[in-house]
Each structure stands twice: as structure tokens, then as C-alpha cells.
């Protein structure tokens, strides 16, 4: 019989299964992205009910099964409940989770992507810079983390502030990434850089992005 293990992670997705269970997709420090059953998580007053939702970040106790893990307990440090009170922030956050889900794999070292996601969600909650700027930074940095960021498209001319912002995104650690602001002109240019690069590299339609853009 395998021993229980503990991992540090953030819940990317929570899908209902059967009458009372959920299947969680968790991005972890130790195991990369994993799937885990959360038994009876949809029963009122069950100990796993509050911790089996997207955005929950903390330590999860798991029992390894043949094809998936089973959550036996959790110590969640961040629920990011503030996002649930702001539909726009929730939409941005859900989009960020979907990008992380798209990029990450099981048994990969996903520590940098996990850190990026965590500090991006913190930036949404703190609201020190605008949501569109947070989005553009995250989109570019996700490409950087995964070794796919092509930089400013060769046909684009950008102002010095935009060029400096791109350099900061490439070189700055996630913890300090959301510490600058941009003028309207520079933000629009950075958004264009992020969108063109994502379209060129990923060729993927994110369902959560369609919902987000319907709110804007």
C-alpha cells in the first residue's frame, strides 16, 4: 500500500462526478499537474467542500491510486474569495487558470508557472494595476516561462515604455512582476504584442477568454 503524500498546489479546475464527488485538476510544486478525486466534496458540511474549488491554493494531502490521486485533506492558505465578489476579476482569473492548465503537464517541473499563476492572482486581488495590464503581463510571461516568447513582432514599432515593459517581463521574477504601470498608449501596444504572440505560438481558443471578452 502506498503512503499518503502532501503537495503544494493550486486548483485549476473542479468538475462534478457522480452524485457528490469532484475531480480536481491541481497544479503542484512537487508533481506538476495532477488529477485528484475529492470524495463527497459536494455534500454540505463535508470537510473537502470549501477546498475543492478553483483558485484554492495550499497544501493537499493525497492518496495515490492506480490512475489518479484521492484528496484526503487540505490546508488552504489562499481561497482568493475576493475574486468571487467581482465578476470581471473572476473572469480574468479563470482565463489565467485555463492558460496554466493548457501549458502544464504531469511530472514536469512546473514551479515557475505555479509561481507566476499565484502572484498573478494576488495582483488581481490587490488591484494596484489594471486588469488589462495584468492580463498582458501574464500572457507574455507565460510564453517566457515556457520558452516560447518571440518578443516584439518585427513589423511593430513601439514606444520606449513598451519596449522597457517587455524587457522587464522577460527578466523579472513573478513575485516582482506586477510592480509597474503604463500609459494608455504603452498598454495598448503591450496588449497588441501579447495578443499577436499568443496567436502565433498557441493556435488555441480559450473558452474562458470568450466569456471574459463578452464582459469588456
Coordinates of C-alpha atoms in Angstrom, one line a residue:
X1 CA 0.0 0.0 0.0
X2 CA 1.4 3.4 -1.0
X3 CA 1.8 6.1 1.7
X4 CA -0.2 9.3 1.7
X5 CA 1.8 12.3 0.3
X6 CA 1.5 16.0 0.6
X7 CA 1.8 18.5 -2.2
X8 CA 1.7 22.3 -2.5
X9 CA -0.6 23.5 -5.3
X10 CA -3.4 25.5 -6.8
X11 CA -6.7 24.1 -8.0
X12 CA -7.1 24.8 -11.8
X13 CA -10.4 23.0 -12.4
X14 CA -13.1 21.2 -10.4
X15 CA -15.5 19.0 -12.3
X16 CA -18.5 17.3 -10.7
X17 CA -18.5 13.5 -10.9
X18 CA -21.3 11.2 -9.8
X19 CA -23.7 12.4 -7.2
X20 CA -21.4 14.0 -4.6
X21 CA -17.8 13.9 -5.9
X22 CA -15.5 16.2 -7.8
X23 CA -12.4 15.6 -9.9
X24 CA -9.8 18.3 -9.3
X25 CA -7.0 19.4 -11.6
X26 CA -4.2 20.7 -9.3
X27 CA -1.0 22.4 -10.4
X28 CA 1.6 21.3 -7.8
X29 CA 5.1 22.1 -6.9
X30 CA 6.1 18.5 -6.5
X31 CA 4.3 16.6 -9.2
X32 CA 3.4 19.1 -11.9
X33 CA -0.2 19.0 -12.9
X34 CA -2.3 16.1 -11.4
X35 CA -5.9 14.9 -11.3
X36 CA -7.4 14.0 -7.9
X37 CA -10.8 12.8 -6.8
X38 CA -12.4 14.8 -4.0
X39 CA -14.9 12.4 -2.5
X40 CA -18.2 13.8 -1.2
X41 CA -16.9 17.4 -1.9
X42 CA -20.4 18.4 -3.0
X43 CA -22.1 17.3 0.3
X44 CA -23.0 20.1 2.6
X45 CA -20.6 20.4 5.6
X46 CA -18.1 18.0 4.1
X47 CA -14.5 18.9 5.1
X48 CA -13.4 19.0 1.5
X49 CA -16.3 21.1 0.2
X50 CA -14.6 24.5 0.7
X51 CA -11.1 23.4 -0.5
X52 CA -12.3 21.7 -3.7
X53 CA -12.8 24.8 -5.9
X54 CA -10.7 26.6 -8.5
X55 CA -8.2 29.1 -7.1
X56 CA -7.8 27.3 -3.8
X57 CA -4.0 27.4 -3.0
X58 CA -2.3 25.5 -0.3
X59 CA -1.1 22.0 0.9
X60 CA -3.1 19.0 -0.3
X61 CA -2.9 15.5 1.3
X62 CA -3.3 12.8 -1.4
X63 CA -3.6 9.1 -1.6
X64 CA -2.1 7.7 -4.8
X65 CA -4.4 5.4 -6.8
X66 CA -3.9 3.4 -9.9
X67 CA -5.0 6.1 -12.3
X68 CA -5.5 9.2 -10.2
X69 CA -5.0 10.6 -6.7
X70 CA -7.6 11.0 -4.0
X71 CA -7.7 14.1 -1.8
X72 CA -7.8 13.2 1.9
X73 CA -7.4 16.6 3.3
X74 CA -6.1 20.1 2.6
X75 CA -4.7 23.2 4.4
X76 CA -5.6 26.0 2.1
X77 CA -3.8 29.3 2.7
X78 CA -5.5 31.3 -0.1
X79 CA -9.0 30.9 -1.3
X80 CA -9.0 34.1 -3.4
X81 CA -12.6 34.6 -2.4
X82 CA -12.3 38.2 -3.3
X83 CA -12.5 37.1 -7.0
X84 CA -15.9 35.6 -6.4
X85 CA -17.3 39.1 -5.5
X86 CA -16.1 40.7 -8.7
X87 CA -17.4 39.0 -11.9
X88 CA -14.7 40.7 -14.1
X89 CA -11.9 39.7 -11.8
X90 CA -13.3 36.2 -11.7
X91 CA -13.4 36.1 -15.5
X92 CA -9.7 37.2 -15.7
X93 CA -8.7 34.7 -13.1
X94 CA -10.5 31.8 -14.8
X95 CA -8.7 32.7 -18.0
X96 CA -5.4 32.7 -16.2
X97 CA -6.2 29.2 -14.8
X98 CA -7.0 27.9 -18.3
X99 CA -3.7 29.2 -19.7
X100 CA -1.9 27.4 -16.8
X101 CA -3.9 24.2 -17.5
X102 CA -3.0 24.4 -21.2
X103 CA 0.7 24.8 -20.6
X104 CA 1.4 22.4 -17.8
X105 CA 2.0 18.6 -17.7
X106 CA 2.1 15.8 -15.1
X107 CA 5.5 15.1 -13.6
X108 CA 7.1 18.2 -15.2
X109 CA 8.8 20.8 -13.1
X110 CA 6.1 23.5 -13.1
X111 CA 7.3 25.5 -10.2
X112 CA 7.9 28.7 -12.3
X113 CA 4.5 28.5 -13.9
X114 CA 2.9 27.9 -10.5
X115 CA 4.6 30.9 -9.0
X116 CA 3.6 33.0 -12.0
X117 CA -0.1 32.0 -11.6
X118 CA 0.0 32.6 -7.8
X119 CA 1.4 36.1 -8.0
X120 CA -0.9 36.9 -10.9
X121 CA -4.0 36.0 -8.8
X122 CA -2.5 38.1 -6.0
X123 CA -2.2 41.1 -8.4
X124 CA -5.9 40.7 -9.3
X125 CA -6.9 40.8 -5.7
X126 CA -4.7 43.7 -4.8
X127 CA -5.9 45.8 -7.7
X128 CA -2.8 48.1 -7.7
X129 CA -2.7 48.0 -11.5
X130 CA -5.4 47.5 -14.1
X131 CA -6.8 44.1 -15.1
X132 CA -5.9 44.6 -18.7
X133 CA -2.2 45.3 -17.8
X134 CA -2.2 42.2 -15.5
X135 CA -3.5 40.2 -18.4
X136 CA -1.0 41.4 -20.9
X137 CA 1.9 40.8 -18.5
X138 CA 0.7 37.3 -17.7
X139 CA 0.2 36.4 -21.3
X140 CA 3.7 37.4 -22.2
X141 CA 5.3 35.9 -19.1
X142 CA 3.5 32.6 -19.6
X143 CA 5.2 32.4 -23.0
X144 CA 8.6 33.4 -21.5
X145 CA 8.3 30.7 -18.7
X146 CA 7.6 28.0 -21.4
X147 CA 10.5 29.2 -23.6
X148 CA 8.2 30.4 -26.4
X149 CA 8.2 34.2 -26.2
X150 CA 9.2 35.7 -29.6
X151 CA 9.3 39.2 -28.3
X152 CA 8.0 42.3 -30.0
X153 CA 6.9 41.3 -33.6
X154 CA 9.4 42.6 -36.1
X155 CA 6.8 44.6 -38.0
X156 CA 5.7 46.5 -34.9
X157 CA 7.1 49.9 -33.8
X158 CA 6.6 50.6 -30.1
X159 CA 7.3 53.4 -27.8
X160 CA 10.3 53.2 -25.4
X161 CA 8.0 52.5 -22.4
X162 CA 6.5 49.4 -24.2
X163 CA 10.0 48.1 -25.1
X164 CA 11.1 48.6 -21.5
X165 CA 8.0 46.8 -20.2
X166 CA 8.7 43.8 -22.4
X167 CA 12.3 43.7 -21.1
X168 CA 11.0 43.8 -17.5
X169 CA 8.5 41.0 -18.2
X170 CA 11.3 38.8 -19.6
X171 CA 13.8 39.4 -16.9
X172 CA 11.7 39.9 -13.7
X173 CA 10.7 37.1 -11.3
X174 CA 7.0 36.6 -10.8
X175 CA 7.0 38.0 -7.3
X176 CA 8.0 41.4 -8.5
X177 CA 6.4 41.3 -11.9
X178 CA 3.3 43.4 -11.2
X179 CA 5.1 46.5 -9.8
X180 CA 4.9 48.9 -12.8
X181 CA 2.2 50.8 -14.6
X182 CA 1.9 52.0 -18.2
X183 CA 0.4 54.9 -20.1
X184 CA -2.7 54.2 -22.2
X185 CA -0.6 54.2 -25.4
X186 CA 2.0 51.8 -24.0
X187 CA -0.6 49.5 -22.5
X188 CA -2.4 49.2 -25.9
X189 CA 1.0 48.4 -27.5
X190 CA 1.8 45.7 -24.9
X191 CA -1.7 44.2 -25.4
X192 CA -1.1 44.0 -29.1
X193 CA 2.3 42.3 -28.5
X194 CA 0.8 39.8 -26.2
X195 CA -2.2 39.0 -28.5
X196 CA -0.1 38.7 -31.6
X197 CA 2.5 36.4 -29.9
X198 CA -0.2 34.2 -28.4
X199 CA -2.0 33.8 -31.7
X200 CA 1.3 33.0 -33.4
X201 CA 2.5 30.5 -30.9
X202 CA -0.5 28.7 -29.4
X203 CA -3.1 28.4 -32.1
X204 CA -5.6 27.6 -29.4
X205 CA -9.1 29.0 -28.4
X206 CA -9.6 29.5 -24.7
X207 CA -13.3 29.2 -23.8
X208 CA -12.8 31.4 -20.7
X209 CA -11.4 34.2 -22.9
X210 CA -14.6 34.2 -24.9
X211 CA -16.6 34.8 -21.7
X212 CA -14.1 37.4 -20.5
X213 CA -14.3 39.4 -23.7
X214 CA -18.1 39.3 -23.6
X215 CA -17.8 41.4 -20.4
X216 CA -15.5 44.0 -21.7

